[in-house]
Amino acid sequence: MLNLIRMNLHRMAKTKSLWVVLFCMGMFCVFSCSMSKMDLTEKKKEADMVNDMNGNDASEPLMGIYQGEEDEEVDTAFGIAVNVPEKENGEVPTFLEFYNADMASGIVLIFLTIGCVLYFNGEIKSGFLKNIAGQTRHKSSIFLSKIFVNMIYVLLALLVYGIVQYISLKILLADQFTLQFGKEYLKETGLLVLSIYLLYMAFSGGISLITVVFKSTAVSITVGMLSAFGLINSFVSYIEKSLDVKLLKYMVTTNVHQMLIGTVKKDVMFAIGVGIIYSILYYLLGTIYFTKKDVV
């Protein structure tokens, strides 16, 4: 098992496409930060105009904030949206607020979909997998070792995005704003990142299962992209209204979108539970299917 893990780690390190995915994710992060600066600048101009007209220092909030109401309707719109918490006094959100908002938006899921499919499907067209399967006592170890390496890749994606975002915001906002790290949110962010990591692992588990079953890069990436954009949630929302049942709160992507600064702790713990259960389910099914099918 350890040899398989080392082998897959080496394969991940040598697979250029996986690093290209991380690079593209970093570039998208820079673009997202530049858009955030544009929003902040526009809000600042509007606030200055209001102050000049009213002769006071009142300013409008910057952006929307998650309040954590239990009866709040879940947003099932198709696409990716970043909801950075507002500041009542018009201050710039801290880095940790920006980071949590981007993690909850599902931006990273797009790139994890591509990376996960390329990684799990990378051996299909060669005889490498067949040779390894013939030398391994338990064929399930091959798939389990991939899961372990995928866990590292997801963690690496979270780390890379955070580093790129911090540097980008520091540079882009330096001329007009002061960016604080947000130490007051450090403990809360730790729990939120844990929940997001588990939810991302669950999402990757679903994509890996589809990849193993269909052996198609196109199918797996398409399903992953549509899921990240919220198409499946839209269908589930329709089923909820038709059958008068509650299903959306058990969806992985729904819980991802709720993991913002200010989310009540019980919702975060519920999301952690969802992430763990779906991860176990998807990876268990993937392991069983991989073990039973013929390696070709």
XYZ file of C-alpha atoms in Angstrom:
296
model
C 0.000 0.000 0.000
C 2.779 2.416 0.923
C 4.575 1.660 -2.328
C 1.377 2.384 -4.255
C 0.966 5.693 -2.430
C 4.557 6.679 -3.198
C 4.064 5.644 -6.812
C 0.890 7.730 -7.152
C 2.523 10.689 -5.424
C 5.339 10.484 -7.938
C 2.816 10.250 -10.780
C 0.953 13.283 -9.475
C 4.170 15.273 -9.206
C 5.154 14.327 -12.765
C 1.732 14.939 -14.341
C 2.037 18.359 -15.950
C -1.712 18.719 -16.537
C -2.397 18.709 -12.786
C 0.016 21.597 -12.284
C -1.502 23.407 -15.252
C -4.900 23.119 -13.537
C -3.471 24.663 -10.352
C -1.830 27.425 -12.404
C -5.120 28.225 -14.170
C -6.859 28.245 -10.787
C -4.282 30.751 -9.534
C -4.820 32.989 -12.578
C -8.566 32.838 -12.035
C -7.966 33.805 -8.411
C -6.045 36.890 -9.549
C -8.932 37.769 -11.874
C -11.430 37.323 -9.031
C -9.338 39.613 -6.800
C -9.239 42.283 -9.514
C -13.037 42.112 -9.794
C -13.298 42.474 -6.012
C -11.145 45.600 -6.204
C -13.429 47.047 -8.879
C -16.466 46.399 -6.665
C -14.789 47.981 -3.638
C -13.704 51.011 -5.658
C -17.196 51.510 -7.046
C -18.750 51.227 -3.592
C -16.228 53.699 -2.228
C -17.110 56.211 -4.942
C -20.819 55.811 -4.230
C -20.225 56.228 -0.488
C -18.127 59.357 -1.067
C -20.886 60.839 -3.211
C -23.458 60.141 -0.502
C -21.181 61.698 2.125
C -20.681 64.798 -0.003
C -24.421 65.179 -0.539
C -25.433 64.535 3.072
C -22.436 66.118 4.734
C -21.827 63.134 7.013
C -19.720 59.988 7.132
C -22.478 57.467 6.547
C -21.592 54.855 3.985
C -23.410 51.960 2.386
C -22.444 48.354 3.075
C -20.028 46.810 0.621
C -21.569 43.426 -0.125
C -24.014 40.807 1.162
C -23.458 38.773 4.326
C -24.674 35.356 5.379
C -26.878 35.746 8.439
C -27.474 32.070 9.187
C -31.280 32.098 9.334
C -32.719 28.601 9.474
C -35.652 29.458 7.211
C -33.607 31.283 4.607
C -34.398 30.048 1.093
C -31.454 28.305 -0.546
C -30.153 29.998 -3.663
C -30.387 27.553 -6.586
C -29.303 29.938 -9.335
C -27.102 28.484 -12.074
C -23.534 29.775 -11.935
C -20.828 30.866 -9.497
C -21.312 33.822 -7.152
C -18.993 35.203 -4.460
C -20.698 36.688 -1.396
C -18.122 38.672 0.573
C -19.387 39.762 4.018
C -20.315 43.429 4.335
C -18.907 45.883 6.820
C -21.413 48.176 8.476
C -18.920 51.020 8.695
C -17.765 50.636 5.097
C -14.412 49.012 5.931
C -12.739 46.573 3.574
C -13.377 42.898 4.443
C -10.386 41.056 5.849
C -8.404 38.488 3.895
C -10.002 35.563 5.763
C -13.448 36.869 4.839
C -12.420 37.077 1.190
C -10.903 33.587 1.360
C -13.932 31.971 2.993
C -16.245 33.675 0.502
C -14.298 32.288 -2.466
C -14.095 28.808 -0.949
C -17.854 28.819 -0.408
C -18.580 30.109 -3.912
C -17.515 26.853 -5.559
C -14.826 28.401 -7.754
C -12.267 25.821 -6.669
C -14.681 22.961 -7.434
C -14.408 23.771 -11.141
C -10.669 23.178 -11.165
C -10.837 20.211 -8.782
C -13.252 18.571 -11.208
C -10.736 18.804 -14.034
C -7.796 17.739 -11.873
C -9.677 14.818 -10.328
C -10.811 13.450 -13.688
C -7.346 13.791 -15.248
C -5.778 12.043 -12.284
C -8.210 9.118 -11.959
C -8.516 8.633 -15.719
C -4.863 9.180 -16.598
C -3.935 5.475 -16.769
C -6.840 4.222 -18.873
C -5.124 4.545 -22.250
C -1.916 2.772 -21.224
C -0.954 -0.694 -20.043
C 0.404 0.718 -16.797
C -2.712 -0.018 -14.728
C -3.012 -3.571 -16.025
C 0.607 -4.331 -15.131
C 0.206 -2.900 -11.625
C -3.053 -4.816 -11.065
C -1.266 -8.058 -11.864
C 1.391 -7.387 -9.243
C -0.914 -6.191 -6.441
C -2.383 -8.656 -3.947
C -5.455 -6.539 -3.261
C -6.697 -4.622 -6.286
C -8.630 -2.257 -4.023
C -5.289 -0.873 -2.803
C -4.769 0.750 -6.214
C -7.923 2.833 -5.902
C -7.417 3.550 -2.185
C -3.912 4.870 -2.851
C -5.364 7.231 -5.458
C -7.849 8.515 -2.889
C -5.027 9.305 -0.454
C -3.093 11.234 -3.106
C -6.265 13.041 -4.175
C -6.694 14.180 -0.554
C -3.262 15.801 -0.781
C -4.130 17.435 -4.117
C -7.339 18.962 -2.706
C -5.414 20.271 0.319
C -2.765 21.683 -2.017
C -5.452 23.453 -4.050
C -6.842 25.135 -0.914
C -3.356 26.233 0.110
C -2.360 27.533 -3.334
C -5.586 29.490 -3.702
C -5.134 31.098 -0.284
C -1.530 32.133 -0.966
C -2.309 33.556 -4.400
C -5.367 35.376 -3.106
C -3.518 36.975 -0.195
C -0.658 38.197 -2.382
C -3.044 39.433 -5.084
C -5.267 41.340 -2.666
C -2.247 42.869 -0.935
C -0.904 44.169 -4.245
C -4.193 45.204 -5.855
C -5.677 46.966 -2.827
C -2.479 48.655 -1.638
C -3.096 51.934 -3.493
C -6.594 52.631 -2.085
C -7.359 50.260 0.785
C -5.743 48.573 3.785
C -6.138 44.808 3.860
C -6.208 43.199 7.300
C -5.562 39.462 7.739
C -8.541 38.977 10.066
C -7.054 37.258 13.115
C -10.402 37.546 14.875
C -11.807 35.047 12.362
C -8.904 32.599 12.584
C -10.615 30.031 14.831
C -13.878 30.248 12.910
C -12.036 29.931 9.603
C -10.269 26.788 10.809
C -13.606 25.031 11.345
C -15.019 26.387 8.083
C -11.990 25.246 6.077
C -12.260 21.785 7.663
C -15.902 21.549 6.582
C -15.103 22.857 3.100
C -12.230 20.389 2.760
C -14.483 17.464 3.652
C -17.183 18.709 1.275
C -14.611 19.113 -1.493
C -13.439 15.553 -0.826
C -17.033 14.349 -1.082
C -17.468 16.222 -4.355
C -14.222 14.713 -5.694
C -15.435 11.303 -4.554
C -18.549 11.636 -6.679
C -16.485 12.717 -9.681
C -14.009 9.861 -9.200
C -16.896 7.370 -9.045
C -18.318 8.689 -12.323
C -14.839 8.573 -13.883
C -14.244 4.970 -12.863
C -17.677 3.843 -14.071
C -17.806 5.644 -17.433
C -14.048 5.844 -18.160
C -14.802 9.051 -20.055
C -13.011 12.329 -19.417
C -15.668 14.313 -21.284
C -18.607 12.830 -19.373
C -16.948 13.188 -15.971
C -15.829 16.798 -16.484
C -19.235 17.776 -17.895
C -21.116 16.298 -14.935
C -18.665 17.866 -12.486
C -18.908 21.305 -14.085
C -22.716 21.259 -14.158
C -22.770 20.135 -10.521
C -20.387 22.921 -9.494
C -22.524 25.456 -11.358
C -25.642 24.273 -9.506
C -27.627 22.550 -12.245
C -28.315 19.457 -10.124
C -29.442 21.700 -7.255
C -31.960 23.310 -9.610
C -33.437 19.897 -10.413
C -33.516 18.967 -6.722
C -35.246 22.262 -5.958
C -37.939 21.388 -8.491
C -38.374 17.954 -6.887
C -38.691 19.615 -3.465
C -41.522 21.819 -4.667
C -43.243 18.948 -6.462
C -43.082 16.390 -3.661
C -42.972 18.791 -0.676
C -39.771 17.267 0.740
C -36.499 18.735 2.006
C -33.521 17.541 -0.024
C -31.355 20.560 -0.828
C -29.873 20.801 2.663
C -28.362 17.332 2.173
C -26.600 18.274 -1.083
C -22.828 18.721 -1.036
C -22.758 21.920 -3.112
C -25.575 23.464 -1.068
C -23.534 23.050 2.108
C -20.427 24.410 0.373
C -22.242 27.642 -0.508
C -23.288 28.149 3.117
C -19.813 27.925 4.648
C -19.286 31.673 5.123
C -18.044 33.754 8.035
C -21.033 34.131 10.347
C -22.535 30.708 9.676
C -23.996 29.238 12.861
C -21.900 26.410 14.310
C -24.598 23.753 14.048
C -24.807 24.343 10.288
C -21.034 23.956 10.017
C -21.158 20.696 11.994
C -24.011 19.495 9.790
C -21.883 20.261 6.710
C -18.982 18.296 8.214
C -21.313 15.342 8.685
C -22.550 15.617 5.090
C -18.968 15.724 3.828
C -17.919 12.658 5.824
C -20.960 10.573 4.879
C -20.802 11.357 1.163
C -17.024 10.846 1.096
C -17.345 7.389 2.644
C -20.234 6.487 0.341
C -18.652 7.652 -2.922
C -15.172 6.284 -2.258
C -16.559 2.982 -0.973
C -18.675 2.534 -4.107
C -15.725 3.526 -6.275
C -13.452 1.018 -4.545
C -16.011 -1.806 -4.859
C -16.643 -1.087 -8.541
C -12.932 -0.805 -9.315
C -12.264 -4.114 -7.527
C -15.033 -6.011 -9.307
C -14.483 -4.748 -12.846
C -11.898 -6.112 -15.225
C -8.790 -3.954 -15.684
C -8.265 -3.328 -19.406
